Every structure is written in C-alpha cells, then in structure tokens.
Short mmCIF file of N, CA, C and O in Angstrom, two decimals:
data_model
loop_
_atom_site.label_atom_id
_atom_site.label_comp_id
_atom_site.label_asym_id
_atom_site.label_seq_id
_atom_site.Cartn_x
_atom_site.Cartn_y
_atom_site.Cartn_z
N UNK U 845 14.80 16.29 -22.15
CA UNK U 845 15.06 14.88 -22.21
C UNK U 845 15.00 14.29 -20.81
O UNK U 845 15.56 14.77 -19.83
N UNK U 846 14.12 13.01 -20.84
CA UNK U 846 13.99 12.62 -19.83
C UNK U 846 15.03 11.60 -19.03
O UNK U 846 14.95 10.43 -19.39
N UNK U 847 16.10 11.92 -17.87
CA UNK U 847 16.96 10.58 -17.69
C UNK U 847 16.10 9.55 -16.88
O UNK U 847 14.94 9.87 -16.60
N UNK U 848 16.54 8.44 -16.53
CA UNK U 848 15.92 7.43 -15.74
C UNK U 848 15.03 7.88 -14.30
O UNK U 848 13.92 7.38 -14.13
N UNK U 849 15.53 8.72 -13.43
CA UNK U 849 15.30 9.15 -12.45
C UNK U 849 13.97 9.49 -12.62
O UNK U 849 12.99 9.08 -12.01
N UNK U 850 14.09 10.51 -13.80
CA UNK U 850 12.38 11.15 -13.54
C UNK U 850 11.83 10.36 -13.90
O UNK U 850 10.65 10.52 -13.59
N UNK U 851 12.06 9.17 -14.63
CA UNK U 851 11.12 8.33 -15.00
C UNK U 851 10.66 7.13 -14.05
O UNK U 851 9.49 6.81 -13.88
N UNK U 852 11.61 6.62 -13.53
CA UNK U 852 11.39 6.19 -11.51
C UNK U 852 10.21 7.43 -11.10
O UNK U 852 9.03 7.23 -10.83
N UNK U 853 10.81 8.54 -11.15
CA UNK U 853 9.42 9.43 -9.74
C UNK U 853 8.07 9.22 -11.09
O UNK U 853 6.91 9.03 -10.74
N UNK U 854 8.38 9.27 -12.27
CA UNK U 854 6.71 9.16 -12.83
C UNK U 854 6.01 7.96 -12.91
O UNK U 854 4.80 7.90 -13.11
N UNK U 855 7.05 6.65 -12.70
CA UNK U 855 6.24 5.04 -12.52
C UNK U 855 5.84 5.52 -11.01
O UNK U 855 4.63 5.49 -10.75
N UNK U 856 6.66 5.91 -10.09
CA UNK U 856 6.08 5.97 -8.53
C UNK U 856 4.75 6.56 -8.37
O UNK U 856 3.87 6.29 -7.56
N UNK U 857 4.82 7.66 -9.57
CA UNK U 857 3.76 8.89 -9.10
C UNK U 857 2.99 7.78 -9.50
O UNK U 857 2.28 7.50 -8.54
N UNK U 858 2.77 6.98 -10.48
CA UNK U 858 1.36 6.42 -11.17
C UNK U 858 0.67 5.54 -10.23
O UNK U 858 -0.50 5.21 -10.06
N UNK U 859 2.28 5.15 -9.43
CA UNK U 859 1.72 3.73 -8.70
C UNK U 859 0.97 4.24 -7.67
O UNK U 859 -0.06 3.66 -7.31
N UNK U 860 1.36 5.28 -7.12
CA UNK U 860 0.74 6.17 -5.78
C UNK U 860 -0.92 6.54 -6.52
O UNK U 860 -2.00 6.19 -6.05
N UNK U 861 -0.79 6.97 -7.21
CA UNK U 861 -2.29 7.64 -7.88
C UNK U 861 -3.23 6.12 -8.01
O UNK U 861 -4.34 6.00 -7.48
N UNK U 862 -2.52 4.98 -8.83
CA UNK U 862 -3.39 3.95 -9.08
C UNK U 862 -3.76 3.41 -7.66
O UNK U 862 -4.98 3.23 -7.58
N UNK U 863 -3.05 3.08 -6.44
CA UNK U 863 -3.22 2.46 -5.50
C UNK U 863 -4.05 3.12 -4.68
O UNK U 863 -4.85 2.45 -4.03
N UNK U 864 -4.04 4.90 -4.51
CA UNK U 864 -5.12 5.15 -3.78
C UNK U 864 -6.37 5.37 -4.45
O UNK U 864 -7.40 5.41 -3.77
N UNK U 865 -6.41 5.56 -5.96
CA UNK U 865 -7.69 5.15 -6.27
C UNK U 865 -8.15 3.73 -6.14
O UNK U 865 -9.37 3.54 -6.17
N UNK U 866 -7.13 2.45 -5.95
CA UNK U 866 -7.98 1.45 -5.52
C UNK U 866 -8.16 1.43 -4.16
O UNK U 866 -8.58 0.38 -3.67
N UNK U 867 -7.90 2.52 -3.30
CA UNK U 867 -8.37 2.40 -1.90
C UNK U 867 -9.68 3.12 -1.83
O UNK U 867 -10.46 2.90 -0.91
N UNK U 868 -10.03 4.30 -3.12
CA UNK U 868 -11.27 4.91 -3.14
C UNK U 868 -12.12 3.92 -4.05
O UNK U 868 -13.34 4.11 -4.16
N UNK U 869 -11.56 3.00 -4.62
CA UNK U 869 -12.65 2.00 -5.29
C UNK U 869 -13.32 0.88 -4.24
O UNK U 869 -14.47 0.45 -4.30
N UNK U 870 -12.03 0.46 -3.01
CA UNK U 870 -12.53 0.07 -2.40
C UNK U 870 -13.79 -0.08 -1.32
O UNK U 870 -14.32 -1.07 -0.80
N UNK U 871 -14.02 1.32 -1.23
CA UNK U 871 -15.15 2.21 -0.27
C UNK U 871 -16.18 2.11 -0.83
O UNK U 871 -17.12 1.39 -0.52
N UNK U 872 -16.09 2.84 -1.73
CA UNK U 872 -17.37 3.80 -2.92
C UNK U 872 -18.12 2.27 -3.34
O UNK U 872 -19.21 1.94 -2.88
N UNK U 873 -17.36 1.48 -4.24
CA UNK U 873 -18.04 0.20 -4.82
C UNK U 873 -18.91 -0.85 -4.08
O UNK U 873 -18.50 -1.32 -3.02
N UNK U 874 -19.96 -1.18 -4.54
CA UNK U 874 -20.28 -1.66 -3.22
C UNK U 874 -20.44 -3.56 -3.94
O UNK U 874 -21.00 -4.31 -3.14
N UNK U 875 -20.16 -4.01 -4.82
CA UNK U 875 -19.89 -5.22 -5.62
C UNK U 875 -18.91 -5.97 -4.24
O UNK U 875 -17.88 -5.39 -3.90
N UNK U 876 -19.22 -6.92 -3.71
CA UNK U 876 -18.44 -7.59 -2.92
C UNK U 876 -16.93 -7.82 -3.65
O UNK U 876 -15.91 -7.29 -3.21
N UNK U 877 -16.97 -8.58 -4.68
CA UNK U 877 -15.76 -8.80 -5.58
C UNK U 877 -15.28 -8.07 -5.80
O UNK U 877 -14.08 -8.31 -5.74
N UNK U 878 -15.60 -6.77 -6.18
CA UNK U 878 -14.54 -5.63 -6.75
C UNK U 878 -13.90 -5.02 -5.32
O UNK U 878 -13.05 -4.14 -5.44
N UNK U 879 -14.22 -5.37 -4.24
CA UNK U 879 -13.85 -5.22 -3.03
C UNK U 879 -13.00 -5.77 -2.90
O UNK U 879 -12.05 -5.13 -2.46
N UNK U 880 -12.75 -7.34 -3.19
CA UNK U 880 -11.90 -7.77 -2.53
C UNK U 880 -10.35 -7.95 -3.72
O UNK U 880 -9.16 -8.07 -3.43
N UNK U 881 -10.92 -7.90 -4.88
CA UNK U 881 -9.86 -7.26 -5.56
C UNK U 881 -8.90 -6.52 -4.92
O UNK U 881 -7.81 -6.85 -4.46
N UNK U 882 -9.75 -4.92 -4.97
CA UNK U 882 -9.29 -3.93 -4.38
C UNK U 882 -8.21 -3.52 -3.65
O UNK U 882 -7.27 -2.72 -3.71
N UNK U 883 -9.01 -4.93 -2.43
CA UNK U 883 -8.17 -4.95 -1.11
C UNK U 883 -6.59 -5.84 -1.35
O UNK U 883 -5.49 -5.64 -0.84
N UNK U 884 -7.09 -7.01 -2.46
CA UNK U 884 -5.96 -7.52 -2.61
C UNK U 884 -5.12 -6.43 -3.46
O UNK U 884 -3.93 -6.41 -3.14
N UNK U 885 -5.45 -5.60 -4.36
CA UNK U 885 -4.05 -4.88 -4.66
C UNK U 885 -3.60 -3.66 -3.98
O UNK U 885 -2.67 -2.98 -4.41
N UNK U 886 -4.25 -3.39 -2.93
CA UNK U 886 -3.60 -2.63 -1.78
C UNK U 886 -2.67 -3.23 -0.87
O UNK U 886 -1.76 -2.60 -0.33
N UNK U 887 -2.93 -4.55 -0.69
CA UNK U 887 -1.89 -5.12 0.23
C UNK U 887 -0.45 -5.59 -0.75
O UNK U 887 0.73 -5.58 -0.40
N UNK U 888 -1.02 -5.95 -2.01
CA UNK U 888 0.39 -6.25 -3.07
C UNK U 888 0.48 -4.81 -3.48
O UNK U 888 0.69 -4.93 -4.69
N UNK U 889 0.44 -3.39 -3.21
CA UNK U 889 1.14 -2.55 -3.31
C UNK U 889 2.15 -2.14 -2.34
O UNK U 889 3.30 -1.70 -2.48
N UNK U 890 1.13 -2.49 -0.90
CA UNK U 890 1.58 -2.42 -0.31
C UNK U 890 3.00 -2.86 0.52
O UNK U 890 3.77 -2.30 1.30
N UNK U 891 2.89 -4.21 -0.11
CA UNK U 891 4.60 -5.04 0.08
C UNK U 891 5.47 -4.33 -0.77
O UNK U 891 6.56 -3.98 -0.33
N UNK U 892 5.03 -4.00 -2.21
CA UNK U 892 5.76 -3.57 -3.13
C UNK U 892 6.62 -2.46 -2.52
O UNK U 892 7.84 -2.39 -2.69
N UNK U 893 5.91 -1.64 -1.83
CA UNK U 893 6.54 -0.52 -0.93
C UNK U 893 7.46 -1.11 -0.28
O UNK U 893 8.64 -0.87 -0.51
N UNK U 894 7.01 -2.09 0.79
CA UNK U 894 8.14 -2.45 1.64
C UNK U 894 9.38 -3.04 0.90
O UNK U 894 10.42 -2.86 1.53
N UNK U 895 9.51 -3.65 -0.22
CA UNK U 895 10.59 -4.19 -0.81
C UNK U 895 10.99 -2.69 -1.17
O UNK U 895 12.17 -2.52 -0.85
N UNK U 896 10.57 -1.87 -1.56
CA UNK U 896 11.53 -0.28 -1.91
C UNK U 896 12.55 0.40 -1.29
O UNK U 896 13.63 0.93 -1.55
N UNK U 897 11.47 0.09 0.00
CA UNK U 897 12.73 0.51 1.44
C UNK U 897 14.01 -0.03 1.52
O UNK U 897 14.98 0.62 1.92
N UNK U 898 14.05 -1.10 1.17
CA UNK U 898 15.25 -1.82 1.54
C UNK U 898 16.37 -1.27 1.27
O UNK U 898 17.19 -1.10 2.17
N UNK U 899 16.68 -0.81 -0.27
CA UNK U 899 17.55 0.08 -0.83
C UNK U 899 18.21 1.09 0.31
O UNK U 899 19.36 1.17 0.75
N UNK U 900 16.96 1.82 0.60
CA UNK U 900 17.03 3.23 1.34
C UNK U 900 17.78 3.35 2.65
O UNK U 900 18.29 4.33 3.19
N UNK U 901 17.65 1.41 3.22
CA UNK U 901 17.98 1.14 4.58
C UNK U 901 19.28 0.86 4.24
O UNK U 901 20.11 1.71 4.57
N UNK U 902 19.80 -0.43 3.51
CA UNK U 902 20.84 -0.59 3.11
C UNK U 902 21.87 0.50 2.78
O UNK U 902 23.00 0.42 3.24
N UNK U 903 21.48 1.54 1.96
CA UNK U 903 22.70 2.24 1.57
C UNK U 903 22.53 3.53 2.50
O UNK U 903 23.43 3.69 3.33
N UNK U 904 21.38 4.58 2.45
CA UNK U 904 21.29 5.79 3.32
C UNK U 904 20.84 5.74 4.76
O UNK U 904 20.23 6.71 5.22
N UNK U 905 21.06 4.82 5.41
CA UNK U 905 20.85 4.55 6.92
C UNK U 905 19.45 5.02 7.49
O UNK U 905 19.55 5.68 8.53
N UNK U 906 18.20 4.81 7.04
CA UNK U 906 17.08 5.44 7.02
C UNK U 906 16.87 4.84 7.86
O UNK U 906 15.79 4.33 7.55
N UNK U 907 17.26 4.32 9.26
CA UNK U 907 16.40 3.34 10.15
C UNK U 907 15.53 3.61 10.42
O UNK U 907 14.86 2.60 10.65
N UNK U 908 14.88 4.66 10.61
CA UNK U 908 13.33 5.12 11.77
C UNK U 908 12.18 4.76 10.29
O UNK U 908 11.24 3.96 10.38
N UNK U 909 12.53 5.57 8.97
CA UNK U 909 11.49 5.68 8.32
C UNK U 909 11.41 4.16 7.37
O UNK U 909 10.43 3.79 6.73
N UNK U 910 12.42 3.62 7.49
CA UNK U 910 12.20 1.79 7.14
C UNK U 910 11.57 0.96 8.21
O UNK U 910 10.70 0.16 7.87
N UNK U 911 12.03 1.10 9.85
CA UNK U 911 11.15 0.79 10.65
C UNK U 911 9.60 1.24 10.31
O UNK U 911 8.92 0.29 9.92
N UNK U 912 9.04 2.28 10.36
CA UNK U 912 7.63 3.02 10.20
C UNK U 912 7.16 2.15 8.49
O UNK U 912 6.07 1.83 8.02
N UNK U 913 8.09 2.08 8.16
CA UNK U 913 7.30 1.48 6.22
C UNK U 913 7.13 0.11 6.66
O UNK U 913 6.17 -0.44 6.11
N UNK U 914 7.85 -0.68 7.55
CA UNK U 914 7.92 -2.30 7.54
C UNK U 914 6.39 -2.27 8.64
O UNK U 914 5.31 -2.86 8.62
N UNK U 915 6.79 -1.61 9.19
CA UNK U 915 5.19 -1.45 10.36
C UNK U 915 3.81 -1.59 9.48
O UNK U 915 3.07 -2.57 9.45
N UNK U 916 3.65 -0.22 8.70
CA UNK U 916 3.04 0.00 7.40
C UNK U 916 2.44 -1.10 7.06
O UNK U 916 1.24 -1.36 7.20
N UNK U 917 3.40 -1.87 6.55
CA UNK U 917 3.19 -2.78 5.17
C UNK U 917 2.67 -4.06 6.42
O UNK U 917 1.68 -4.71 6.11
N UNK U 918 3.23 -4.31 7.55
CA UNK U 918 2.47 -5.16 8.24
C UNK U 918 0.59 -4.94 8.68
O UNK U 918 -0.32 -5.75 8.83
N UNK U 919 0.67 -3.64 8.75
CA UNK U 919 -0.51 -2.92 9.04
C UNK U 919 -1.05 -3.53 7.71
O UNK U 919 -1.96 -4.34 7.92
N UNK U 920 -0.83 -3.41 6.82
CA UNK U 920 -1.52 -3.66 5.65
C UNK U 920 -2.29 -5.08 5.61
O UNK U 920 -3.46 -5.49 5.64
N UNK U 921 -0.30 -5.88 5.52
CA UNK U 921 -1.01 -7.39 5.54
C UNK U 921 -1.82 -8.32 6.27
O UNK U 921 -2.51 -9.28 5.93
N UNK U 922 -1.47 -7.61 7.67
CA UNK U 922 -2.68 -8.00 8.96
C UNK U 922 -4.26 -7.83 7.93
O UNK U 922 -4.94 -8.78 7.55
N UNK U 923 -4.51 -6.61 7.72
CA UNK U 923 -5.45 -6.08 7.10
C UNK U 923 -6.09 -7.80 6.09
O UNK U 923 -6.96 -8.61 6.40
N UNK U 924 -5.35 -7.75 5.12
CA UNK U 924 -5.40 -9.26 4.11
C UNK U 924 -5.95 -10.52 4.68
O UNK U 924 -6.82 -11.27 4.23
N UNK U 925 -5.27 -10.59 5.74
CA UNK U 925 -5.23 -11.88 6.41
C UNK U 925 -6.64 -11.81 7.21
O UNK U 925 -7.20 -12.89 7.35
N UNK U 926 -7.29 -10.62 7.78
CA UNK U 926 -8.26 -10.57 8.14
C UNK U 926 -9.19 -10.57 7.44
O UNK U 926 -10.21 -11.19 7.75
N UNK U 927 -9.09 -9.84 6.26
CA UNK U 927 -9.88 -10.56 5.24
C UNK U 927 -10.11 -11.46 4.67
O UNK U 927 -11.10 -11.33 3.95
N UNK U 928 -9.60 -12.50 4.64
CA UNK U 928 -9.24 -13.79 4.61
C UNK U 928 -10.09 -14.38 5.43
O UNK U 928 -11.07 -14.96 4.98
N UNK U 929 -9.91 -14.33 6.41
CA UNK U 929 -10.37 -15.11 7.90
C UNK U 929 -11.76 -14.54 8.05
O UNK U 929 -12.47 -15.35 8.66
N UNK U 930 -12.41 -13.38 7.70
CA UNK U 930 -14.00 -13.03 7.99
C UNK U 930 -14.54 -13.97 7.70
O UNK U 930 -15.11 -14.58 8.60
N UNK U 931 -14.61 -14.56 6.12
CA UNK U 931 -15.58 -15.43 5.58
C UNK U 931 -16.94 -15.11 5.95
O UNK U 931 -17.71 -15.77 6.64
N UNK U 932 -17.10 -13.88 5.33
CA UNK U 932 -18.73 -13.46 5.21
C UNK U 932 -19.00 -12.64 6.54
O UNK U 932 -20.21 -12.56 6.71
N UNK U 933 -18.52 -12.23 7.20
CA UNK U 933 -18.71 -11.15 8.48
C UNK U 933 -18.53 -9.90 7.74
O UNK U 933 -17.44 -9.74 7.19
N UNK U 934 -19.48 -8.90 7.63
CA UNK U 934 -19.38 -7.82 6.92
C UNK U 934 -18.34 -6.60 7.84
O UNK U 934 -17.48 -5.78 7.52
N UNK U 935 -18.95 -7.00 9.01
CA UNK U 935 -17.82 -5.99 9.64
C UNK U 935 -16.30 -6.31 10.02
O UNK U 935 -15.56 -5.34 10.21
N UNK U 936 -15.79 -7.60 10.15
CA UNK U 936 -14.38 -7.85 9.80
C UNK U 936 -14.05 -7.46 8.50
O UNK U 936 -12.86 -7.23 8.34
N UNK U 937 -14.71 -7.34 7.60
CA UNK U 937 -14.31 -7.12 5.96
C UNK U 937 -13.98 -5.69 6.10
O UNK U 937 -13.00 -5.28 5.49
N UNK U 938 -14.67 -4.89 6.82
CA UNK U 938 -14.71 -3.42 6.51
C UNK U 938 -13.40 -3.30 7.52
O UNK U 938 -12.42 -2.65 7.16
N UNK U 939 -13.43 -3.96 8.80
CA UNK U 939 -11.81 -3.42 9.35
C UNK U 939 -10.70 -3.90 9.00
O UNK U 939 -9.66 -3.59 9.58
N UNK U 940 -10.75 -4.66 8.08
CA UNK U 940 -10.12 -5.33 6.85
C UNK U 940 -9.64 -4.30 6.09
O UNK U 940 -8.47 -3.91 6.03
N UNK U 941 -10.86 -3.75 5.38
CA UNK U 941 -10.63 -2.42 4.34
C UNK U 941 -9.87 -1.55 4.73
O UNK U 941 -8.96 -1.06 4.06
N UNK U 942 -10.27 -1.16 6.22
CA UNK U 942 -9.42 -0.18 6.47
C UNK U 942 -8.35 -0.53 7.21
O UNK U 942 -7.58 0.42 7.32
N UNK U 943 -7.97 -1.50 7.75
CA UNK U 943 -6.58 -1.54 7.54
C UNK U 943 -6.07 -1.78 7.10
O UNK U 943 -4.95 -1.91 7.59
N UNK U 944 -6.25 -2.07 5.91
CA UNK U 944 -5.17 -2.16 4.46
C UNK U 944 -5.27 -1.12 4.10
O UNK U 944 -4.31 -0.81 3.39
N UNK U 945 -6.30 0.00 4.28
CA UNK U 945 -6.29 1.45 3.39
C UNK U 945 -5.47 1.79 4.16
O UNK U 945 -4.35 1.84 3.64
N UNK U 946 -5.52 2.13 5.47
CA UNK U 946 -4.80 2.84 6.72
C UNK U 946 -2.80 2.96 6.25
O UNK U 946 -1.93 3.83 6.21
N UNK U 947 -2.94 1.35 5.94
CA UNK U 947 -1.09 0.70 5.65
C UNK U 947 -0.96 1.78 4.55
O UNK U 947 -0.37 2.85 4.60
N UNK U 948 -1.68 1.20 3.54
CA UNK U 948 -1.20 1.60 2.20
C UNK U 948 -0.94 2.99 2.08
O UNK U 948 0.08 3.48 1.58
N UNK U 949 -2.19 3.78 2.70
CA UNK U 949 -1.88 5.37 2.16
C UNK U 949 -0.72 6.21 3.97
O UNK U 949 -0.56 7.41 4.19
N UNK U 950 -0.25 5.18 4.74
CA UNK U 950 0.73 5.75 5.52
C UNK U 950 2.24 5.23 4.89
O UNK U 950 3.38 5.69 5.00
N UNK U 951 1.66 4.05 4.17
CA UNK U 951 3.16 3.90 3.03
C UNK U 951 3.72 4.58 2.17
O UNK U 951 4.87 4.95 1.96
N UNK U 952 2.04 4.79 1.36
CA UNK U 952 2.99 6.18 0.57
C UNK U 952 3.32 7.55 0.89
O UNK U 952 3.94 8.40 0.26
N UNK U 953 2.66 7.57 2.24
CA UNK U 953 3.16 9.17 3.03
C UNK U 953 4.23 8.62 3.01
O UNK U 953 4.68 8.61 1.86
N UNK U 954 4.83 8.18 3.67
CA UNK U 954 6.34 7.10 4.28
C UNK U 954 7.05 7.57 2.98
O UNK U 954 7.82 8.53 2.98
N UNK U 955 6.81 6.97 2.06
CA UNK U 955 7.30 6.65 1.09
C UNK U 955 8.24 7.94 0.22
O UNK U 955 9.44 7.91 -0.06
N UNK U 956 7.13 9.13 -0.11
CA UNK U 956 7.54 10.28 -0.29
C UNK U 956 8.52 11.14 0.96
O UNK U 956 9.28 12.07 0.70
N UNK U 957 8.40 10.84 1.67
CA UNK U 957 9.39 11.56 2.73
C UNK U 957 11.32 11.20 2.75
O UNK U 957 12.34 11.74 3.18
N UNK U 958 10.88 9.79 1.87
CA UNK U 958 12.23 9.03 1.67
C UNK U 958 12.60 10.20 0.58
O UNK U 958 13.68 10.17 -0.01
#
C-alpha cells in the first residue's frame, strides 16, 4: 500500500523524466514552435522547482542547496527572457536553449540531493 510520500517521489519522478525529455525534445526537434514550447516548459518547471525549495529552507535549514536551486532556476529564467529578446537570431535562441536546459537539469540534480 502506497502512503502519500511515495506518491510525492512518483509525481517528482514523472516530473523529472517529463522535463528532461522536454529538454531532449528541445535539441533533437528542429520545428521552431515545438522549440519554443519546449523551452517554455523548462523554464515553468523550472520555477516549479524553485517554489519546492522553499519548504526545505524554511523548515530543514538547507541554505547552500536552496541558494544553488534559486541560482538554478534564475539560470533558467535568464535563459526565457533571452529567448524572448532574440526575435529571430538563431544563435541567441540556441544559448537560450541551453540555458534553460543547463538550469533545469542542475535543478533536478539539486533537487534529488534534497
């Protein structure tokens, strides 16, 4: 029987699995749009993370690895915002990509260590 807990680590596990396959959809695909999808739900996973931390900071004094997740998730959203701002520059888009991939998959390293 399953209590709540494991069922928290199996929504996490899914979210971790779905988000870095949209960081491998992001690469591989080469559809401009499904790109920027992509990128947008790496950076809204990516906050999603940072709102997680909070818990972790608040009650178990995690300062270093809530510092490193809030970094993260900025890494990410920088990432967004630069995508945003290319407007058709192929190579801001791609350091775009990857720094939202970069955030996202050092969030969920981050993330599991909590």
């Amino acid at each position: 029987m399953l209590n709540f807990l494991d069922l928290l680590v199996i929504v996490f596990l899914a979210v971790a699995a779905f988000s870095l396959l949209s960081v491998v959809v992001m690469f591989v695909v080469k559809n401009p749009l499904v790109q920027k999808i992509s990128l947008a739900l790496s950076v809204l996973v990516s906050l999603g993370l940072a709102v997680s931390y909070l818990p972790s900071f608040l009650t178990f004094d995690f300062g270093g690895q809530f510092a490193a997740g809030i970094l993260f998730t900025l890494l990410s959203v920088g990432g967004g915002v630069l995508a945003i701002l290319a407007k058709g520059d192929e190579k801001k888009f791609l350091v775009a990509c990857i720094l939202a991939a970069a955030g996202l998959v050092l969030g969920i390293a981050n993330a599991f260590l909590i």
